[in-house]
Coordinates of C-alpha atoms in Angstrom, one line a residue:
Chain A
M1 CA 34.0 -26.7 36.9
L2 CA 31.4 -28.7 38.9
S3 CA 29.8 -25.5 40.2
F4 CA 29.8 -24.1 36.7
L5 CA 28.0 -27.3 35.5
I6 CA 25.5 -27.1 38.4
R7 CA 24.9 -23.4 37.6
R8 CA 24.2 -24.1 34.0
L9 CA 22.0 -27.1 34.8
S10 CA 19.9 -25.0 37.3
V11 CA 19.0 -22.8 34.2
V12 CA 18.5 -25.7 31.8
V13 CA 16.2 -27.9 33.8
P14 CA 13.6 -25.3 34.6
T15 CA 13.7 -24.1 30.9
F16 CA 13.0 -27.6 29.8
L17 CA 10.1 -28.0 32.3
A18 CA 8.7 -24.7 31.2
I19 CA 8.7 -25.7 27.6
A20 CA 7.0 -29.0 28.5
F21 CA 4.3 -27.1 30.4
L22 CA 3.8 -24.4 27.7
T23 CA 3.6 -26.9 24.8
F24 CA 1.2 -29.0 26.9
V25 CA -1.1 -26.1 27.7
A26 CA -0.8 -24.3 24.4
I27 CA -1.6 -27.4 22.4
R28 CA -4.8 -27.8 24.4
L29 CA -5.8 -24.5 23.0
V30 CA -5.4 -25.6 19.3
P31 CA -8.8 -25.2 17.7
G32 CA -10.3 -28.5 16.6
D33 CA -10.7 -31.7 18.5
P34 CA -8.3 -34.4 17.3
I35 CA -11.2 -36.9 17.1
E36 CA -13.5 -34.7 15.2
V37 CA -10.7 -33.9 12.8
R38 CA -10.1 -37.6 12.2
T39 CA -13.7 -38.5 11.6
G40 CA -14.0 -35.6 9.1
E41 CA -17.3 -34.7 7.6
R42 CA -18.9 -38.0 8.2
G43 CA -19.6 -36.9 11.7
I44 CA -19.7 -39.1 14.8
A45 CA -22.3 -40.1 17.3
P46 CA -22.0 -38.1 20.6
E47 CA -21.7 -41.2 22.7
R48 CA -19.0 -42.7 20.5
L49 CA -17.2 -39.3 20.7
A50 CA -17.4 -39.4 24.5
L51 CA -16.0 -42.9 24.5
L52 CA -13.1 -42.1 22.3
R53 CA -12.3 -39.0 24.3
H54 CA -12.4 -41.1 27.5
E55 CA -10.1 -43.7 25.9
L56 CA -7.5 -41.0 25.1
G57 CA -7.9 -39.4 28.5
L58 CA -9.1 -36.1 27.0
D59 CA -12.0 -35.8 29.4
R60 CA -9.9 -35.5 32.5
P61 CA -8.8 -32.1 34.1
V62 CA -5.9 -30.5 32.2
V63 CA -3.7 -30.4 35.4
V64 CA -4.1 -34.2 35.8
Q65 CA -3.3 -34.7 32.2
F66 CA -0.1 -32.7 32.6
L67 CA 1.1 -34.4 35.7
D68 CA 0.4 -37.7 34.0
Y69 CA 2.4 -36.4 31.0
L70 CA 5.4 -35.4 33.1
R71 CA 5.4 -38.8 34.9
G72 CA 5.5 -40.4 31.4
L73 CA 8.3 -38.1 30.3
A74 CA 10.4 -39.2 33.3
H75 CA 10.0 -42.8 32.0
G76 CA 10.9 -41.8 28.5
D77 CA 7.2 -42.0 27.4
F78 CA 6.5 -39.0 25.1
G79 CA 3.0 -40.2 24.4
V80 CA 1.5 -42.1 21.5
S81 CA 0.7 -40.6 18.1
I82 CA -3.1 -40.3 17.6
S83 CA -2.9 -41.0 13.9
T84 CA -0.4 -43.8 13.7
K85 CA -0.7 -45.3 17.2
E86 CA 3.1 -45.4 17.4
P87 CA 5.0 -44.1 20.4
V88 CA 6.2 -40.5 19.7
L89 CA 9.7 -41.3 20.9
R90 CA 10.0 -44.2 18.5
E91 CA 8.7 -42.2 15.5
F92 CA 11.2 -39.4 16.5
F93 CA 14.1 -41.8 16.5
T94 CA 13.0 -43.4 13.2
L95 CA 12.8 -40.0 11.4
F96 CA 15.6 -38.2 13.2
P97 CA 18.5 -39.8 11.3
A98 CA 17.0 -38.4 8.1
T99 CA 17.1 -34.9 9.5
L100 CA 20.5 -35.4 11.1
E101 CA 22.0 -36.7 7.8
L102 CA 20.6 -33.7 6.0
A103 CA 21.8 -31.2 8.7
L104 CA 25.3 -32.7 8.8
A105 CA 25.6 -32.7 5.1
A106 CA 24.4 -29.0 5.0
M107 CA 26.9 -28.0 7.8
L108 CA 29.7 -29.8 6.0
F109 CA 28.8 -28.0 2.7
A110 CA 28.7 -24.7 4.5
V111 CA 32.0 -25.1 6.3
I112 CA 33.9 -26.6 3.4
L113 CA 32.9 -23.7 1.1
G114 CA 32.4 -20.9 3.7
V115 CA 35.7 -20.9 5.4
P116 CA 37.9 -20.7 2.2
I117 CA 35.6 -18.1 0.8
G118 CA 35.9 -16.0 3.9
V119 CA 39.7 -16.5 4.0
V120 CA 40.1 -15.5 0.3
A121 CA 37.9 -12.5 0.7
A122 CA 39.9 -11.3 3.7
L123 CA 43.2 -11.8 1.9
K124 CA 42.0 -10.0 -1.2
R125 CA 40.3 -7.3 0.9
G126 CA 39.0 -4.3 -1.0
T127 CA 39.4 -6.0 -4.4
V128 CA 36.6 -6.9 -6.9
L129 CA 36.9 -10.5 -5.8
D130 CA 36.2 -9.5 -2.2
Y131 CA 33.2 -7.5 -3.2
A132 CA 31.9 -10.3 -5.4
L133 CA 32.3 -12.9 -2.8
M134 CA 30.8 -10.8 0.0
G135 CA 28.0 -9.6 -2.2
T136 CA 27.1 -13.2 -3.0
A137 CA 27.3 -14.1 0.6
L138 CA 24.9 -11.4 1.6
A139 CA 22.5 -12.5 -1.1
G140 CA 22.8 -16.1 0.3
F141 CA 22.2 -14.7 3.7
S142 CA 19.0 -13.0 2.5
M143 CA 17.7 -16.0 0.6
P144 CA 14.2 -17.2 1.1
I145 CA 15.4 -20.9 1.0
F146 CA 12.0 -22.3 0.1
W147 CA 12.1 -20.3 -3.1
W148 CA 15.8 -21.2 -3.6
G149 CA 14.8 -24.9 -3.4
L150 CA 12.1 -24.5 -6.0
L151 CA 14.6 -22.7 -8.3
L152 CA 17.2 -25.4 -7.9
I153 CA 14.5 -28.1 -8.6
L154 CA 13.4 -26.1 -11.7
F155 CA 17.0 -25.9 -13.1
F156 CA 18.7 -29.1 -12.0
S157 CA 15.8 -31.5 -11.8
V158 CA 13.3 -30.3 -14.4
D159 CA 15.5 -28.6 -17.1
L160 CA 18.7 -30.7 -16.8
G161 CA 17.2 -33.9 -15.3
W162 CA 20.3 -34.4 -13.1
T163 CA 18.8 -34.8 -9.7
P164 CA 15.6 -36.3 -8.4
V165 CA 12.9 -34.0 -7.1
S166 CA 12.0 -35.6 -3.8
G167 CA 12.6 -38.3 -1.2
R168 CA 15.8 -39.9 0.0
I169 CA 16.3 -42.7 -2.5
D170 CA 14.7 -44.3 -5.6
L171 CA 11.8 -46.5 -4.9
L172 CA 13.7 -49.2 -6.8
Y173 CA 15.9 -49.8 -3.8
Y174 CA 14.7 -51.3 -0.6
F175 CA 16.7 -52.3 2.4
E176 CA 16.2 -52.3 6.2
P177 CA 17.6 -49.3 7.9
V178 CA 20.7 -50.1 9.9
T179 CA 22.1 -46.7 10.9
G180 CA 19.2 -44.6 9.5
F181 CA 21.7 -42.7 7.4
M182 CA 20.8 -43.4 3.8
L183 CA 24.3 -42.9 2.5
I184 CA 25.7 -45.5 4.9
D185 CA 22.8 -47.9 4.7
S186 CA 22.9 -47.9 0.9
L187 CA 26.6 -48.8 0.9
L188 CA 25.9 -51.6 3.4
S189 CA 23.0 -53.0 1.3
D190 CA 25.4 -53.9 -1.5
Q191 CA 22.8 -53.0 -4.1
D192 CA 24.3 -51.5 -7.3
G193 CA 23.5 -47.8 -7.7
A194 CA 21.8 -47.5 -4.4
F195 CA 24.5 -45.2 -2.9
L196 CA 24.6 -43.0 -6.0
S197 CA 20.8 -42.7 -5.9
A198 CA 20.9 -41.7 -2.2
L199 CA 23.7 -39.2 -2.9
A200 CA 21.8 -37.7 -5.8
H201 CA 18.7 -37.3 -3.6
L202 CA 20.8 -35.5 -0.9
V203 CA 22.5 -32.9 -3.1
L204 CA 19.8 -30.3 -3.6
P205 CA 18.4 -30.4 0.0
T206 CA 22.0 -30.0 1.2
I207 CA 22.6 -26.9 -0.9
V208 CA 19.2 -25.4 0.1
L209 CA 19.7 -26.0 3.9
G210 CA 23.4 -25.1 3.8
T211 CA 23.0 -21.8 2.0
I212 CA 22.3 -19.5 4.9
P213 CA 24.9 -21.2 7.2
L214 CA 27.4 -21.0 4.3
A215 CA 26.8 -17.2 3.9
T216 CA 27.0 -16.7 7.7
I217 CA 30.3 -18.6 8.0
A218 CA 31.9 -16.9 5.0
R219 CA 31.0 -13.4 6.5
M220 CA 32.2 -14.4 9.9
T221 CA 35.4 -16.0 8.7
R222 CA 36.3 -12.9 6.7
S223 CA 35.8 -10.5 9.6
A224 CA 37.6 -12.8 12.1
M225 CA 40.4 -13.3 9.6
L226 CA 40.8 -9.5 9.0
E227 CA 41.1 -9.0 12.8
V228 CA 43.7 -11.7 13.2
L229 CA 45.7 -10.6 10.2
S230 CA 46.4 -7.2 11.8
E231 CA 47.8 -8.8 15.0
D232 CA 51.4 -8.5 16.0
Y233 CA 52.2 -12.2 15.9
V234 CA 51.1 -12.4 12.3
R235 CA 53.4 -9.5 11.4
T236 CA 56.2 -11.2 13.3
A237 CA 55.6 -14.4 11.5
R238 CA 55.7 -12.5 8.2
A239 CA 58.8 -10.6 9.2
K240 CA 60.8 -13.7 10.1
G241 CA 60.2 -14.9 6.5
M242 CA 57.6 -17.5 7.0
P243 CA 55.9 -18.5 3.7
P244 CA 52.6 -16.7 3.3
F245 CA 50.7 -20.0 3.1
R246 CA 52.0 -21.0 6.5
V247 CA 51.3 -17.6 8.0
V248 CA 47.7 -17.7 6.8
G249 CA 47.1 -21.3 7.3
I250 CA 48.8 -21.9 10.6
H251 CA 49.0 -18.6 12.5
A252 CA 46.0 -16.7 11.3
L253 CA 43.3 -19.2 10.4
R254 CA 43.6 -21.2 13.5
N255 CA 42.8 -18.2 15.7
A256 CA 40.3 -16.8 13.3
L257 CA 38.4 -20.1 13.5
I258 CA 37.5 -19.7 17.2
P259 CA 34.6 -17.3 16.7
V260 CA 33.6 -19.2 13.6
V261 CA 33.2 -22.4 15.6
T262 CA 31.0 -20.5 18.0
V263 CA 28.8 -19.5 15.1
I264 CA 28.7 -23.1 13.9
G265 CA 27.5 -24.1 17.3
L266 CA 24.8 -21.4 17.3
Q267 CA 23.5 -22.5 14.0
T268 CA 21.8 -25.7 15.3
G269 CA 18.5 -24.0 16.1
M270 CA 18.5 -22.2 12.8
L271 CA 19.3 -25.5 11.0
M272 CA 16.2 -27.1 12.6
G273 CA 14.0 -24.3 11.4
G274 CA 15.5 -24.5 7.9
A275 CA 15.1 -28.2 8.0
V276 CA 11.3 -27.8 8.3
L277 CA 11.2 -25.8 5.0
T278 CA 13.7 -27.9 3.2
E279 CA 12.0 -31.2 4.1
H280 CA 8.7 -29.7 3.1
I281 CA 10.0 -28.8 -0.4
F282 CA 11.8 -32.1 -1.0
A283 CA 9.3 -34.4 0.7
W284 CA 12.3 -35.5 2.9
P285 CA 10.9 -37.9 5.5
G286 CA 12.4 -36.2 8.6
I287 CA 11.4 -34.4 11.8
G288 CA 10.4 -31.2 9.9
S289 CA 7.9 -32.9 7.6
W290 CA 6.7 -35.0 10.6
L291 CA 5.9 -31.9 12.7
I292 CA 4.2 -30.0 9.8
E293 CA 2.0 -33.1 9.2
S294 CA 1.2 -33.4 12.8
I295 CA -0.2 -29.9 12.7
E296 CA -2.4 -30.7 9.8
R297 CA -3.7 -33.9 11.5
R298 CA -4.1 -32.2 14.9
D299 CA -1.9 -34.9 16.3
Y300 CA -1.3 -33.3 19.8
P301 CA 1.0 -35.9 21.2
V302 CA 3.3 -35.8 18.2
L303 CA 3.4 -32.0 18.1
Q304 CA 4.0 -31.7 21.8
G305 CA 6.5 -34.5 22.1
G306 CA 8.2 -33.4 18.9
I307 CA 8.7 -29.8 19.9
L308 CA 9.9 -30.9 23.3
L309 CA 12.4 -33.3 21.8
V310 CA 13.7 -30.8 19.3
S311 CA 14.0 -28.1 22.0
G312 CA 15.6 -30.6 24.3
L313 CA 18.2 -31.3 21.6
V314 CA 18.9 -27.6 21.0
I315 CA 19.2 -27.0 24.8
L316 CA 21.6 -30.0 25.1
I317 CA 23.8 -28.8 22.2
N318 CA 23.9 -25.3 23.6
L319 CA 24.8 -26.7 27.0
M320 CA 27.6 -28.7 25.5
V321 CA 28.9 -25.7 23.6
D322 CA 28.8 -23.7 26.9
L323 CA 30.6 -26.4 28.8
A324 CA 33.3 -26.7 26.2
Y325 CA 33.9 -23.0 26.4
G326 CA 33.9 -23.1 30.2
A327 CA 36.5 -25.9 30.0
L328 CA 38.6 -23.9 27.5
N329 CA 38.2 -20.4 28.9
P330 CA 38.3 -19.8 32.7
R331 CA 36.9 -16.3 32.3
I332 CA 33.5 -17.7 31.2
R333 CA 33.6 -20.4 33.9
H334 CA 34.1 -17.9 36.8
G335 CA 32.2 -15.0 35.3
R336 CA 28.9 -13.6 36.5
Chain B
M1 CA 15.7 10.7 0.1
A2 CA 18.3 12.1 2.3
A3 CA 15.7 13.3 4.8
D4 CA 14.1 9.9 4.9
S5 CA 17.3 8.0 5.4
T6 CA 18.6 10.1 8.2
R7 CA 15.4 9.9 10.2
P8 CA 16.5 6.9 12.4
A9 CA 19.6 8.8 13.3
A10 CA 17.7 11.7 14.6
A11 CA 16.6 9.7 17.5
I12 CA 20.1 9.0 18.7
A13 CA 22.2 11.9 17.6
A14 CA 22.1 15.6 18.0
P15 CA 21.5 17.4 14.6
S16 CA 25.2 18.3 14.4
T17 CA 26.2 14.7 14.2
L18 CA 23.5 13.9 11.7
R19 CA 25.7 15.0 8.8
L20 CA 28.5 13.0 10.2
F21 CA 26.4 10.0 10.3
W22 CA 25.2 10.5 6.7
R23 CA 28.9 10.9 5.6
D24 CA 29.8 7.6 7.2
F25 CA 26.7 5.8 5.9
A26 CA 27.2 7.2 2.3
A27 CA 30.8 6.0 2.3
N28 CA 29.3 2.5 1.9
R29 CA 28.0 2.6 -1.6
A30 CA 26.3 -0.8 -1.3
A31 CA 24.3 0.5 1.6
V32 CA 23.2 3.5 -0.4
A33 CA 22.1 1.3 -3.2
G34 CA 20.2 -0.8 -0.8
L35 CA 18.6 2.3 0.6
A36 CA 17.5 3.5 -2.8
V37 CA 15.9 0.1 -3.6
L38 CA 14.2 0.2 -0.2
V39 CA 12.8 3.7 -0.8
L40 CA 11.4 2.6 -4.1
L41 CA 9.8 -0.4 -2.5
A42 CA 8.4 1.7 0.3
L43 CA 6.9 4.2 -2.3
A44 CA 5.4 1.2 -4.2
A45 CA 3.9 -0.1 -1.0
I46 CA 2.5 3.3 0.0
F47 CA 1.1 4.1 -3.4
A48 CA 0.1 0.5 -4.3
D49 CA -3.4 1.5 -5.1
L50 CA -2.2 4.2 -7.6
L51 CA 0.6 2.2 -9.1
A52 CA -0.9 -1.2 -9.5
P53 CA -2.6 -1.4 -13.0
Y54 CA -5.3 -3.8 -11.7
S55 CA -6.8 -5.0 -8.4
P56 CA -4.7 -7.8 -7.0
Y57 CA -7.8 -9.9 -6.7
E58 CA -9.3 -9.4 -10.1
Q59 CA -9.3 -12.5 -12.2
F60 CA -9.1 -12.2 -16.0
R61 CA -10.5 -15.5 -17.0
D62 CA -9.4 -15.2 -20.6
F63 CA -5.8 -14.4 -19.7
V64 CA -4.8 -17.3 -17.4
R65 CA -1.0 -17.9 -17.1
V66 CA 0.0 -15.2 -19.6
P67 CA 3.9 -15.0 -19.6
P68 CA 5.7 -11.7 -18.8
V69 CA 5.9 -9.2 -21.7
W70 CA 9.5 -10.2 -22.7
D71 CA 8.2 -13.7 -23.6
A72 CA 7.0 -14.1 -27.2
R73 CA 3.5 -15.1 -25.9
G74 CA 3.4 -12.2 -23.5
N75 CA 0.8 -9.5 -23.5
A76 CA 1.6 -5.8 -23.0
A77 CA -1.5 -5.4 -20.9
F78 CA 0.1 -7.6 -18.2
L79 CA 3.8 -6.6 -17.9
L80 CA 4.8 -9.4 -15.6
G81 CA 2.2 -11.8 -16.8
T82 CA -0.7 -13.3 -15.0
D83 CA -1.0 -16.1 -12.4
E84 CA -2.8 -19.4 -12.3
V85 CA -6.3 -17.8 -12.2
G86 CA -5.5 -14.8 -14.4
R87 CA -4.6 -12.2 -11.8
D88 CA -2.1 -9.6 -12.8
M89 CA 1.3 -10.5 -11.4
L90 CA 2.6 -6.9 -11.2
S91 CA -0.4 -5.7 -9.2
R92 CA -0.1 -8.6 -6.8
L93 CA 3.6 -8.1 -6.4
I94 CA 3.1 -4.4 -5.6
H95 CA 0.4 -5.1 -3.1
G96 CA 2.7 -7.9 -1.7
A97 CA 5.4 -5.2 -1.1
R98 CA 2.9 -3.4 1.1
L99 CA 2.1 -6.5 3.1
S100 CA 5.7 -7.7 3.5
L101 CA 7.0 -4.3 4.5
F102 CA 4.1 -3.8 6.9
I103 CA 4.7 -7.2 8.5
G104 CA 8.4 -6.4 8.9
V105 CA 7.8 -3.0 10.4
A106 CA 5.0 -4.1 12.6
V107 CA 7.0 -7.0 14.0
V108 CA 10.0 -4.8 14.7
V109 CA 8.0 -1.9 16.3
A110 CA 6.1 -4.3 18.5
S111 CA 9.1 -6.4 19.6
L112 CA 11.2 -3.2 19.9
A113 CA 8.7 -1.5 22.2
L114 CA 8.2 -4.6 24.4
G115 CA 11.9 -5.4 24.2
I116 CA 12.9 -2.0 25.5
V117 CA 10.6 -2.1 28.4
L118 CA 11.4 -5.7 29.4
G119 CA 15.1 -5.2 28.8
L120 CA 15.3 -2.0 30.9
V121 CA 13.3 -3.6 33.7
A122 CA 15.7 -6.6 33.6
A123 CA 18.6 -4.3 33.8
F124 CA 17.3 -2.1 36.6
F125 CA 15.5 -4.7 38.7
P126 CA 18.0 -7.4 39.0
R127 CA 16.0 -9.5 41.5
W128 CA 13.0 -11.5 40.6
P129 CA 11.8 -9.3 37.7
A130 CA 15.1 -9.8 35.8
I131 CA 15.1 -13.6 36.6
V132 CA 11.5 -14.0 35.4
I133 CA 12.1 -12.0 32.2
L134 CA 15.4 -13.7 31.3
R135 CA 14.1 -17.2 32.0
A136 CA 11.1 -16.5 29.8
M137 CA 13.4 -15.4 27.0
D138 CA 15.5 -18.5 27.5
V139 CA 12.4 -20.6 27.0
I140 CA 11.6 -18.8 23.7
L141 CA 15.2 -19.0 22.5
S142 CA 15.4 -22.8 23.1
V143 CA 12.7 -23.5 20.5
P144 CA 14.0 -23.0 17.0
G145 CA 12.5 -19.7 15.7
L146 CA 10.6 -20.9 12.7
L147 CA 9.3 -23.9 14.6
L148 CA 8.1 -21.7 17.4
S149 CA 6.2 -19.4 15.1
I150 CA 4.7 -22.4 13.3
V151 CA 3.4 -23.8 16.6
I152 CA 2.1 -20.4 17.7
V153 CA 0.3 -19.9 14.4
A154 CA -1.1 -23.4 14.6
I155 CA -2.6 -22.6 18.0
I156 CA -4.0 -19.1 17.3
G157 CA -4.9 -19.8 13.7
P158 CA -3.2 -18.9 10.4
S159 CA -3.7 -15.3 9.4
L160 CA -1.7 -12.2 8.7
A161 CA -2.3 -10.7 12.1
N162 CA -1.4 -13.9 13.9
T163 CA 1.8 -14.1 11.7
I164 CA 2.8 -10.8 13.2
V165 CA 2.0 -11.9 16.7
A166 CA 4.0 -15.2 16.3
I167 CA 7.1 -13.6 14.7
T168 CA 7.0 -10.8 17.3
I169 CA 7.2 -13.4 20.1
V170 CA 10.1 -15.1 18.4
T171 CA 12.0 -11.8 17.8
L172 CA 11.4 -10.4 21.3
P173 CA 14.4 -12.1 23.1
N174 CA 16.9 -10.5 20.7
F175 CA 15.8 -7.0 21.8
V176 CA 15.4 -7.9 25.5
R177 CA 18.9 -9.3 25.7
L178 CA 20.4 -6.5 23.7
V179 CA 18.7 -3.7 25.6
R180 CA 19.5 -5.3 28.9
A181 CA 23.2 -5.8 28.0
A182 CA 23.5 -2.2 26.7
A183 CA 21.7 -0.8 29.7
L184 CA 23.8 -2.7 32.2
S185 CA 27.0 -1.3 30.7
E186 CA 25.6 2.2 30.7
K187 CA 24.2 2.0 34.1
T188 CA 27.4 2.4 36.0
R189 CA 28.7 5.3 34.0
D190 CA 29.4 8.6 35.7
Y191 CA 26.6 10.5 33.9
V192 CA 24.0 8.0 35.2
V193 CA 25.4 8.3 38.7
A194 CA 25.3 12.1 38.4
A195 CA 21.7 12.0 37.3
R196 CA 20.8 9.8 40.2
V197 CA 22.7 12.1 42.6
A198 CA 20.8 15.0 41.1
G199 CA 17.6 13.3 42.2
A200 CA 16.3 11.8 38.9
G201 CA 13.7 9.1 39.5
R202 CA 14.3 5.5 38.4
L203 CA 11.9 5.7 35.4
R204 CA 13.5 8.9 34.3
I205 CA 17.0 7.4 34.5
M206 CA 15.8 4.3 32.7
F207 CA 14.1 6.0 29.8
R208 CA 15.6 9.4 29.5
T209 CA 19.2 9.0 30.7
V210 CA 20.2 5.5 29.8
L211 CA 18.0 4.5 26.9
P212 CA 19.1 7.1 24.4
N213 CA 22.7 6.1 24.9
C214 CA 21.8 2.4 24.1
M215 CA 20.1 3.1 20.8
A216 CA 23.0 2.5 18.3
P217 CA 23.1 -1.3 18.6
I218 CA 19.4 -1.4 19.0
I219 CA 18.8 0.4 15.7
V220 CA 21.1 -2.0 13.9
Q221 CA 19.4 -5.0 15.4
A222 CA 16.0 -3.5 14.4
A223 CA 17.0 -3.1 10.8
L224 CA 18.3 -6.6 10.5
N225 CA 15.2 -8.0 12.3
I226 CA 12.9 -6.4 9.7
S227 CA 14.4 -8.5 7.0
N228 CA 14.2 -11.6 9.2
A229 CA 10.6 -10.9 10.0
I230 CA 9.8 -10.6 6.2
L231 CA 11.6 -13.9 5.5
E232 CA 9.8 -15.7 8.4
A233 CA 6.4 -14.3 7.4
A234 CA 7.0 -15.5 3.8
A235 CA 8.1 -18.9 5.1
L236 CA 4.9 -19.2 7.1
G237 CA 2.8 -18.1 4.1
F238 CA 4.6 -20.7 2.0
L239 CA 3.8 -23.4 4.5
G240 CA 0.1 -22.3 4.3
L241 CA 0.3 -21.1 7.9
G242 CA 0.6 -17.3 7.3
A243 CA -1.5 -15.0 5.2
Q244 CA -4.2 -17.0 3.5
P245 CA -5.0 -17.0 -0.3
P246 CA -6.1 -15.0 -2.1
T247 CA -4.1 -12.4 -0.1
P248 CA -1.2 -11.3 -2.3
E249 CA 1.5 -12.2 0.2
W250 CA 4.7 -13.2 -1.5
G251 CA 5.2 -16.5 0.4
A252 CA 1.6 -17.5 -0.1
M253 CA 1.8 -16.7 -3.8
L254 CA 4.7 -19.0 -4.1
A255 CA 2.9 -21.9 -2.4
S256 CA -0.3 -21.7 -4.4
A257 CA 1.7 -21.6 -7.7
R258 CA 4.0 -24.4 -6.9
E259 CA 2.4 -26.9 -9.2
F260 CA 3.0 -24.6 -12.1
L261 CA 6.7 -24.5 -11.5
Q262 CA 7.4 -26.3 -14.8
S263 CA 4.7 -24.8 -17.1
A264 CA 4.5 -21.2 -15.8
S265 CA 7.7 -20.7 -13.9
W266 CA 7.3 -16.9 -13.6
I267 CA 4.4 -17.3 -11.2
V268 CA 7.0 -18.9 -8.9
T269 CA 10.1 -17.0 -9.7
L270 CA 8.8 -13.5 -9.5
P271 CA 7.4 -13.5 -5.9
G272 CA 10.6 -15.2 -4.7
L273 CA 12.7 -12.6 -6.4
A274 CA 10.7 -9.9 -4.8
I275 CA 11.4 -11.4 -1.4
L276 CA 15.1 -11.7 -2.1
V277 CA 15.5 -8.2 -3.4
T278 CA 13.6 -6.7 -0.4
V279 CA 15.5 -8.7 2.2
L280 CA 18.8 -8.0 0.5
A281 CA 18.2 -4.3 0.3
I282 CA 17.3 -4.2 4.0
N283 CA 20.4 -6.2 5.0
L284 CA 22.6 -3.9 2.9
V285 CA 21.1 -0.9 4.8
G286 CA 21.5 -2.8 8.1
D287 CA 25.2 -3.4 7.3
G288 CA 25.7 0.2 6.4
L289 CA 23.9 1.4 9.6
R290 CA 26.1 -0.9 11.7
D291 CA 29.3 0.5 10.1
A292 CA 28.1 4.1 10.5
L293 CA 26.7 3.9 14.0
D294 CA 29.1 1.6 15.7
P295 CA 32.7 1.8 14.7
K296 CA 33.5 -1.1 17.0
M297 CA 31.3 -3.4 14.9
R298 CA 32.8 -2.3 11.6
S299 CA 33.1 -5.3 9.2
G300 CA 36.4 -4.1 7.7

């Protein structure tokens, strides 16, 4: 197991360094100097520009800047945002819970609906119900989620007035974040209606972000279920008179879920991409909105640190999924 | 239609199996329906200049935000209504089909060509070329796709061409890994050994002996990646980082009309519907191809 871990790490660490280097170099190529962008059309005196560039270290050779950057990373210093003057790492951890809360809610939504849909479709294989469910799933899988979000806003927020259009909670409520999860914090705050407000704000973004994972999980569960249902042990269980519910729930589903769990693990990266769009539509103050704004402001350190942190997270989750499989399945551990 | 649809198969199968392939494909009625829609879309894209009643850029200042014709306030001159500056929606949607399909095909052709070369090299040169290629793909894969294309476009500038470049880079690892895996499993087969013994050169073995036998999964992947590329390009357009207004790109059309969601919802709903229908049609065809080409991957 230790050699497996070392082998995986020998891939992961260079990957991370390569991303650090590439984001660093690439972002230097972005057109537009951050200082010129900030001063806008008023212009700036050349000597003041030189002074500001010197203060930010932008006048040193790129290699020196990169080594400096790496030294900082080793100490947990991901740079300082040019526009807010806050450390990038602190901004990331302030906003990350918002994205995490949304992503977890979306995943929960996708699993709770997706697995039963897949099971029902598999059990009713070839019926109208199967075709209807799988047709809907393929439509969900093909959905431009930014448009889907606008449609949901149009219907539920504008026409019906059921849900708010943007943000995480009504401006009416204010409390200091404790966990960063609005649902938990609103409960802790003891303010009447705060929790319901937070919940109402979460519903539409959850549906939007969860739609594609939901469709993927439903399709995956169906095909895994179909495969398992034709196995000998399922037939044996049926033959010995076990009630259908137990056959499906205990014998079949448990084994069918193995590939499904893999898919759930692989969805992390997709979920981060979807979060960018979802947060943009609903003005959700998370990592996605933060990164998009950093592009508009030419905030190099935020973009660079943000991408690095997000990729680091994806790499870490994939590594954990890998290790979990390695622990469970010796063939993977000793393979290659 | 039949000739059109079987063209991809021609690359992988001898003519005698062509009919077999079509029989398998046609058994999936949803896939045939998807193909029909796709053919219509492709025709609309090709003949956009003839089909579109107006130029997609022409602004009819007296007819701003006219609803589609089925609305009581609609105008028969503008079947699907006009947008926020009085451009004909139908004309813009038809020209948008051209852009979206072009983006999808361009991305897949580019990443397919690069992916085949890099994937075969990675399979046949297992020392440093394989390591360099696979590590580079790991790097691309560890940044979430949409995020990576956003960063690339932010660096090289938002435009239609750069959208294609960015999405090609993001799509590339799928093909490289797939081609490599397929080539590795073919490489040890007897017919490849026979070709080598017969004195075939390495390039010939790579491209003439092994590659044609790896095509089935690659074609399925290509079909599914066209729809992905269209979705990503529309997402970039929606974020203002793809095709720039007034280009009639579906995602960009959505973004610029967002403020009229309430008062003139058709400006928002129609481009999105166009994206959904296109992507759905391609995915249906992709599922059908998978079932017909690769019995092992059959969904049931």
